[in-house]
Coordinates of C-alpha atoms and ligand atoms in Angstrom, one line a residue:
M1 CA 0.0 0.0 0.0
D2 CA 1.2 3.5 -0.8
A3 CA 2.0 5.9 2.1
P4 CA -0.9 8.2 2.7
L5 CA 1.3 11.3 2.3
T6 CA 0.9 12.1 -1.3
F7 CA -1.5 14.8 -2.5
A8 CA -2.2 15.9 -6.0
A9 CA 0.1 18.7 -7.2
A10 CA -0.7 21.9 -5.4
D11 CA -2.4 24.6 -7.3
S12 CA -0.9 27.4 -5.2
P13 CA 2.7 26.4 -4.2
A14 CA 3.6 28.7 -1.3
R15 CA 6.9 27.2 -0.5
D16 CA 10.4 28.6 -0.9
P17 CA 12.8 25.7 -1.0
A18 CA 15.8 27.9 -0.5
R19 CA 14.5 29.5 2.7
V20 CA 16.8 29.4 5.6
F21 CA 15.2 29.5 9.0
P22 CA 16.6 30.9 12.3
S23 CA 18.4 28.5 14.6
P24 CA 18.8 28.7 18.4
A25 CA 22.6 28.9 17.6
D26 CA 21.9 32.5 16.3
F27 CA 20.8 33.5 19.8
P28 CA 23.9 34.0 22.1
D29 CA 21.9 33.2 25.3
S30 CA 20.2 30.0 24.1
P31 CA 21.1 26.7 25.7
L32 CA 22.5 25.5 22.4
S33 CA 24.8 28.6 22.1
R34 CA 25.9 28.1 25.7
A35 CA 26.8 24.4 24.9
L36 CA 28.6 25.3 21.7
R37 CA 31.1 27.4 23.7
Q38 CA 32.5 24.1 24.9
P39 CA 35.5 22.8 22.9
V40 CA 33.7 19.5 22.5
L41 CA 30.0 18.9 23.0
L42 CA 29.3 16.1 25.4
G43 CA 26.2 13.9 25.2
L44 CA 24.8 10.8 26.7
F45 CA 22.9 8.2 24.6
L46 CA 20.2 7.0 27.0
P47 CA 19.4 3.3 27.0
I48 CA 15.6 3.7 26.7
Q49 CA 15.5 0.5 24.7
A50 CA 16.4 -2.9 26.2
G51 CA 20.1 -3.7 26.1
G52 CA 21.2 -0.2 25.0
W53 CA 23.4 -0.8 22.0
S54 CA 25.0 -4.1 23.3
S55 CA 23.9 -7.5 22.4
S56 CA 25.5 -9.3 25.3
T57 CA 24.3 -11.1 28.4
L58 CA 27.2 -10.2 30.7
P59 CA 25.3 -9.1 33.8
R60 CA 24.8 -5.3 34.2
S61 CA 22.4 -2.8 35.6
T62 CA 21.3 -1.2 32.3
T63 CA 17.6 -1.2 31.8
W64 CA 15.1 0.8 29.7
T65 CA 13.0 1.8 32.6
F66 CA 12.1 5.5 33.1
E67 CA 13.5 5.6 36.7
Y68 CA 16.9 4.2 35.5
N69 CA 17.0 6.7 32.6
K70 CA 15.9 9.6 34.8
A71 CA 18.8 8.8 37.3
L72 CA 21.3 8.7 34.4
T73 CA 20.0 12.0 33.1
L74 CA 20.4 13.6 36.5
T75 CA 23.9 12.2 36.9
A76 CA 24.8 13.5 33.4
E77 CA 23.4 16.9 34.2
S78 CA 25.4 17.1 37.5
L79 CA 28.6 16.1 35.6
G80 CA 28.0 19.0 33.2
F81 CA 27.0 17.0 30.1
D82 CA 25.4 19.2 27.4
L83 CA 22.8 16.8 26.1
I84 CA 20.9 13.6 26.4
F85 CA 19.4 11.7 23.5
G86 CA 17.0 8.7 23.1
L87 CA 16.4 6.7 19.9
S88 CA 13.1 5.5 18.5
Q89 CA 12.5 2.2 16.8
W90 CA 9.4 0.1 16.0
L91 CA 10.3 -3.5 16.1
P92 CA 8.0 -6.5 15.8
K93 CA 7.8 -9.1 18.5
G94 CA 11.2 -10.6 19.3
G95 CA 13.3 -7.5 18.2
Y96 CA 16.9 -8.3 17.6
G97 CA 17.1 -11.3 20.0
E98 CA 16.9 -12.0 23.7
V99 CA 18.9 -8.9 24.8
L100 CA 17.9 -6.3 22.2
N101 CA 14.4 -7.6 22.4
G102 CA 12.6 -4.4 21.3
Q103 CA 11.2 -3.4 24.7
A104 CA 11.6 0.4 24.7
L105 CA 10.1 3.6 26.0
D106 CA 9.0 6.1 23.4
S107 CA 11.7 8.7 22.8
F108 CA 9.4 11.7 22.2
M109 CA 7.4 11.0 25.5
T110 CA 10.4 10.1 27.6
L111 CA 12.6 13.1 26.7
A112 CA 9.6 15.3 27.0
A113 CA 9.0 14.0 30.6
L114 CA 12.6 14.5 31.4
T115 CA 12.5 18.2 30.5
S116 CA 10.6 19.0 33.7
V117 CA 13.1 17.2 36.1
T118 CA 16.2 18.9 34.6
S119 CA 17.3 22.5 34.5
R120 CA 20.4 22.8 32.3
I121 CA 20.9 19.8 30.1
M122 CA 19.5 19.8 26.5
L123 CA 17.2 16.9 25.6
I124 CA 16.8 15.5 22.1
S125 CA 13.8 13.3 21.2
T126 CA 13.7 11.1 18.1
V127 CA 10.6 11.5 16.0
H128 CA 9.8 9.5 12.9
V129 CA 8.3 12.5 11.2
L130 CA 6.7 10.5 8.3
Y131 CA 5.0 7.8 10.4
G132 CA 1.3 8.3 11.2
P133 CA 1.6 10.6 9.4
W134 CA 2.2 13.4 11.9
H135 CA 0.9 16.7 10.6
P136 CA 3.4 19.6 10.8
L137 CA 0.9 21.6 12.8
H138 CA 0.9 18.9 15.5
L139 CA 4.7 18.8 15.6
A140 CA 5.0 22.6 15.6
K141 CA 2.6 22.9 18.6
F142 CA 4.3 20.0 20.5
G143 CA 7.7 21.5 19.8
A144 CA 6.7 25.0 20.9
T145 CA 5.2 23.5 24.1
L146 CA 8.3 21.6 25.0
D147 CA 10.5 24.5 24.1
H148 CA 8.7 26.6 26.7
I149 CA 8.6 23.8 29.3
S150 CA 12.3 23.3 28.9
G151 CA 13.4 26.9 28.4
G152 CA 14.8 26.2 24.9
R153 CA 16.5 23.0 25.9
W154 CA 14.4 20.5 23.9
G155 CA 15.2 19.4 20.4
M156 CA 14.0 16.9 17.7
N157 CA 16.1 14.2 16.0
V158 CA 14.3 14.1 12.7
V159 CA 14.3 10.5 11.3
T160 CA 12.5 9.2 8.3
G161 CA 12.6 5.4 9.0
H162 CA 15.1 3.1 7.4
R163 CA 13.5 -0.3 8.3
A164 CA 11.0 -1.6 5.8
V165 CA 9.1 -3.4 8.6
E166 CA 8.5 -0.1 10.4
H167 CA 6.7 1.4 7.5
E168 CA 4.7 -1.8 7.0
M169 CA 3.6 -1.6 10.7
F170 CA 2.1 1.8 9.9
G171 CA 0.3 0.2 6.9
W172 CA 2.3 1.0 3.8
S173 CA 5.4 -0.1 1.9
R174 CA 8.7 1.6 2.7
I175 CA 8.9 5.0 1.0
E176 CA 11.9 5.3 -1.2
H177 CA 15.1 6.6 0.5
D178 CA 15.5 10.0 -1.2
R179 CA 11.8 10.5 -1.4
R180 CA 11.6 10.3 2.4
Y181 CA 14.0 13.3 2.6
E182 CA 11.9 15.3 0.1
L183 CA 8.8 14.7 2.3
A184 CA 10.7 15.5 5.5
T185 CA 12.0 18.7 3.9
E186 CA 8.4 19.8 3.2
L187 CA 7.4 18.9 6.8
L188 CA 10.4 20.8 8.2
E189 CA 9.6 23.9 6.0
A190 CA 6.0 23.9 7.2
M191 CA 6.9 23.3 10.8
Q192 CA 9.6 25.9 10.9
S193 CA 7.3 28.4 9.2
L194 CA 4.7 27.9 11.9
W195 CA 7.4 28.6 14.5
T196 CA 8.4 31.8 12.7
E197 CA 5.4 33.3 11.0
T198 CA 3.7 36.1 12.9
E199 CA 0.5 35.9 10.9
N200 CA -1.8 33.0 10.0
Y201 CA 0.1 30.9 7.5
S202 CA -0.9 28.7 4.5
Y203 CA 1.4 26.2 3.0
A204 CA 1.1 23.9 0.0
G205 CA 3.9 21.4 -0.4
Q206 CA 4.7 20.0 -3.8
A207 CA 4.1 16.5 -2.5
S208 CA 2.6 16.4 0.9
W209 CA 1.3 18.6 3.7
R210 CA -1.0 21.5 3.4
L211 CA -1.7 24.3 5.9
N212 CA -4.6 26.7 5.6
E213 CA -4.4 29.9 7.7
A214 CA -2.7 28.0 10.5
F215 CA -1.1 29.6 13.5
V216 CA 1.1 28.5 16.4
T217 CA 1.6 30.6 19.5
P218 CA 3.6 30.9 21.8
K219 CA 6.6 31.0 19.5
P220 CA 9.7 29.1 20.6
L221 CA 12.0 31.2 22.8
Y222 CA 15.1 31.1 20.4
G223 CA 13.7 30.9 16.9
R224 CA 12.9 27.2 17.1
P225 CA 13.7 24.0 19.0
I226 CA 17.1 22.4 18.4
L227 CA 17.1 20.3 15.2
V228 CA 19.2 17.2 14.7
N229 CA 19.4 14.4 12.1
A230 CA 21.5 11.3 11.6
T231 CA 22.8 10.5 8.1
G232 CA 25.6 9.5 5.8
S233 CA 23.8 9.7 2.5
A234 CA 23.9 12.6 -0.1
A235 CA 20.2 13.3 0.4
G236 CA 20.5 13.2 4.2
I237 CA 23.6 15.4 4.2
A238 CA 21.8 18.0 2.0
F239 CA 18.8 17.9 4.4
A240 CA 21.1 18.4 7.4
G241 CA 22.9 21.3 5.7
Q242 CA 19.6 23.1 5.2
H243 CA 17.9 22.4 8.5
S244 CA 19.9 20.8 11.3
D245 CA 22.0 22.3 14.1
I246 CA 23.7 18.9 14.9
V247 CA 24.3 15.9 12.6
F248 CA 24.9 12.5 14.1
V249 CA 27.7 11.1 11.9
T250 CA 29.0 7.5 11.8
S251 CA 32.4 6.2 10.8
P252 CA 32.0 5.7 7.1
A253 CA 34.7 2.9 7.0
G254 CA 34.3 0.7 10.1
T255 CA 33.5 0.4 13.7
T256 CA 37.0 0.6 15.3
F257 CA 38.8 3.8 16.4
D258 CA 41.4 3.3 13.6
H259 CA 38.7 3.0 10.9
A260 CA 37.0 6.1 12.3
V261 CA 40.0 8.5 12.5
R262 CA 41.1 7.6 9.0
S263 CA 37.7 8.0 7.3
L264 CA 36.1 10.8 9.3
P265 CA 38.1 13.9 8.2
A266 CA 36.7 13.9 4.6
H267 CA 33.3 12.9 5.8
T268 CA 32.9 15.5 8.5
A269 CA 34.2 18.2 6.1
R270 CA 31.6 17.2 3.6
V271 CA 28.8 17.4 6.1
K272 CA 29.9 20.8 7.3
Q273 CA 30.3 22.1 3.7
A274 CA 26.7 21.2 3.0
A275 CA 25.6 23.8 5.6
I276 CA 28.2 26.4 4.5
D277 CA 26.9 26.1 1.0
V278 CA 23.5 27.4 2.1
G279 CA 24.9 30.0 4.6
R280 CA 24.5 27.9 7.7
R281 CA 26.6 25.9 10.2
V282 CA 26.2 22.4 11.5
R283 CA 28.1 20.5 14.2
T284 CA 28.9 16.8 13.9
L285 CA 28.3 14.4 16.8
L286 CA 29.7 10.9 16.9
N287 CA 28.3 8.2 19.2
P288 CA 31.1 5.9 20.5
M289 CA 30.7 3.1 22.9
V290 CA 33.2 3.7 25.7
I291 CA 34.8 0.7 27.4
C292 CA 37.0 2.3 30.0
R293 CA 38.8 0.9 33.1
D294 CA 41.7 2.3 35.2
T295 CA 44.2 0.3 33.1
E296 CA 44.3 -0.7 29.5
R297 CA 44.5 -4.4 30.6
E298 CA 41.3 -4.1 32.7
A299 CA 39.5 -2.3 29.9
W300 CA 40.3 -5.1 27.4
A301 CA 39.3 -7.7 30.0
Y302 CA 35.9 -5.9 30.4
H303 CA 35.6 -5.8 26.6
D304 CA 36.4 -9.4 26.2
A305 CA 33.9 -10.5 28.8
I306 CA 31.2 -8.5 27.0
V307 CA 32.1 -10.2 23.7
D308 CA 32.3 -13.7 25.4
H309 CA 28.7 -13.2 26.5
V310 CA 27.4 -12.2 23.1
D311 CA 23.7 -13.0 22.8
R312 CA 23.9 -16.2 20.8
S313 CA 20.3 -15.7 19.6
S314 CA 21.2 -12.5 17.8
P315 CA 23.3 -13.4 14.7
A316 CA 20.1 -14.6 13.0
A317 CA 18.1 -11.8 14.4
F318 CA 20.6 -9.1 13.3
G319 CA 19.8 -9.5 9.6
R320 CA 16.1 -9.9 10.4
F321 CA 14.9 -6.5 9.3
D322 CA 15.8 -5.0 6.0
S323 CA 17.3 -1.5 6.3
D324 CA 18.2 0.9 3.5
A325 CA 20.2 3.2 5.8
Q326 CA 23.3 4.4 3.9
A327 CA 25.2 5.8 6.8
W328 CA 26.9 2.5 7.8
K329 CA 26.9 0.7 4.4
G330 CA 30.7 1.0 4.2
Q331 CA 31.2 -0.6 7.6
E332 CA 32.4 -4.1 6.6
D333 CA 33.1 -5.2 10.2
R334 CA 29.6 -4.3 11.4
G335 CA 28.5 -8.0 11.6
T336 CA 31.5 -9.1 13.7
T337 CA 30.9 -10.6 17.1
A338 CA 32.6 -7.7 18.8
A339 CA 30.6 -5.1 16.9
R340 CA 27.4 -6.9 17.8
A341 CA 28.2 -7.6 21.4
V342 CA 29.6 -4.2 22.3
G343 CA 27.6 -2.2 19.7
G344 CA 27.7 1.6 19.1
N345 CA 28.8 3.1 15.9
I346 CA 32.4 2.9 17.0
R347 CA 34.1 1.3 20.0
L348 CA 36.7 3.2 22.2
I349 CA 38.6 0.9 24.6
G350 CA 41.3 1.7 27.1
S351 CA 42.4 3.5 30.2
P352 CA 41.1 7.0 31.0
E353 CA 44.3 8.5 29.4
Q354 CA 43.8 6.4 26.2
I355 CA 40.1 7.3 26.0
V356 CA 41.0 11.0 26.1
D357 CA 43.7 10.6 23.5
Q358 CA 41.1 9.0 21.2
F359 CA 38.7 11.8 21.9
I360 CA 41.5 14.3 20.9
A361 CA 42.1 12.4 17.7
L362 CA 38.4 12.3 16.8
R363 CA 38.1 16.0 17.4
A364 CA 41.0 16.6 15.0
A365 CA 39.1 14.4 12.5
G366 CA 36.3 17.0 12.6
V367 CA 34.1 15.6 15.3
D368 CA 32.5 18.5 17.2
G369 CA 30.8 16.4 19.8
L370 CA 30.7 13.0 21.5
Q371 CA 27.5 11.3 22.5
L372 CA 28.6 8.4 24.8
S373 CA 27.1 5.0 25.3
F374 CA 28.3 2.5 28.0
Y375 CA 27.7 -1.2 28.6
D376 CA 26.7 -0.9 32.2
F377 CA 25.4 2.7 32.1
A378 CA 25.1 3.7 35.8
P379 CA 28.5 2.5 37.1
D380 CA 30.4 3.2 33.8
L381 CA 29.0 6.8 33.7
A382 CA 30.1 7.3 37.3
H383 CA 33.6 6.0 36.4
F384 CA 33.7 8.3 33.4
G385 CA 32.8 11.2 35.7
D386 CA 35.5 10.3 38.2
R387 CA 38.3 9.3 35.9
V388 CA 37.9 10.6 32.4
L389 CA 36.1 13.9 32.7
P390 CA 38.9 15.5 34.8
L391 CA 41.4 14.4 32.1
M392 CA 39.2 15.9 29.4
K393 CA 39.3 19.2 31.3
Q394 CA 43.0 19.0 31.6
A395 CA 43.3 18.3 27.9
G396 CA 41.2 21.4 27.1
L397 CA 38.3 19.4 25.7
R398 CA 35.9 20.6 28.3
L399 CA 35.7 24.0 30.2
Ligands
FMN1 C1 23.5 8.3 16.6 C2 22.4 7.8 15.7 C3 21.1 7.7 16.1 C4 20.1 7.2 15.3 N1 18.8 7.1 15.9 C5 17.8 6.6 15.1 C6 16.6 6.4 15.6 O1 16.3 6.7 16.8 N2 15.6 5.9 14.9 C7 15.8 5.6 13.6 O2 14.9 5.1 12.9 N3 17.0 5.8 13.0 C8 18.0 6.3 13.8 N4 19.3 6.4 13.2 C9 19.4 6.1 11.8 C10 19.2 7.3 11.0 O3 17.9 7.8 11.1 C11 19.4 7.0 9.5 O4 18.5 6.0 9.1 C12 20.7 6.5 9.2 O5 21.7 7.3 9.8 C13 20.9 6.4 7.7 O6 20.7 7.6 7.1 P1 21.1 7.7 5.6 O7 20.5 6.6 4.8 O8 20.6 9.1 5.1 O9 22.6 7.6 5.6 C14 20.3 6.9 14.0 C15 21.6 7.0 13.5 C16 22.6 7.4 14.3 C17 24.0 7.5 13.7

């Protein structure tokens, strides 16, 4: 079945595809601008889904529950992290095996709830903007509401859905990859216009949403909420250049640190250039899995234990859902046992000093921010705060 997003060609196209909207980064006192004064942005990738990123049965505290994620958020905020983030996925029964079993809190709801228990940290919800479909008027109103509740700290990770099975759950066949970005572009134009326009506003997309004399008030405090997307494709990078403040990048070549530092410089430069081309600026954020212990030997022992406990039900499950995501197509080692058991887009392993050295190298490769995942989130985040963060400050990575 076709996605119910396509209207007949509009008779009165009201859109200006070259329009550049204001960003909270244009306002010096916005939470985003404050965070961007840090040499490296620091984020935490919350495990609101069972197993976080790691398909391993080695015992740990990590759980998807709200109370656990709330406690992590408060710890991250007290450690001075700039942002927290939660992913969104729609998996059929069984998910990706016994560990990554698909149990998950909704990202939009969870991060929205966390706005009111925090005071400084930015919170990024993932929203599949084409599912439903959401109307841009809904999302503009929800976004303006969360912007006011959070004091400009809330943002949206705009995703279009790469798994065929997810689109099918919503009742249609997966929309073609680049077409999804065209539809998302129209939604973003309509949504951002509603955040900006001071009069009733009508919009006629070429392919999708319509607005007729629509209005949203209050307006967001700093132009609009923070916008993020994750991509590695040409269409997604062009979209990011036009609309995003932050782009989640992956290592184009592979999941190890060596792969990442070699392949990232050209990639991050390309992503940033896409924004420069339209008179904007984006920051790149990478999400490593950090396996750190006081010594290199202990860190590798921890790593090896995670890998030894790889979820044996997951190899079959991993290929279970067809994905057309291009961002990690070049990662030949993605299916290895270590990549599955530890997870994350790349793995950083070592002593606190070695982890900071790797951060420094990633920054030199054009990575503006690090969004960290851990295996056993609560104790590993505490260890990171005690042992790694002070070294980041000494190295000039954090103020
Ligand atoms: C850090 C990170 C977080 C992501 N979070 C989500 C998510 O929550 N939901 C989702 O459907 N896709 C998520 N993705 C996948 C992206 O939405 C996208 O499908 C992928 O990066 C491929 O995009 P591309 O085909 O334009 O390269 C994430 C990717 C990265 C790197």
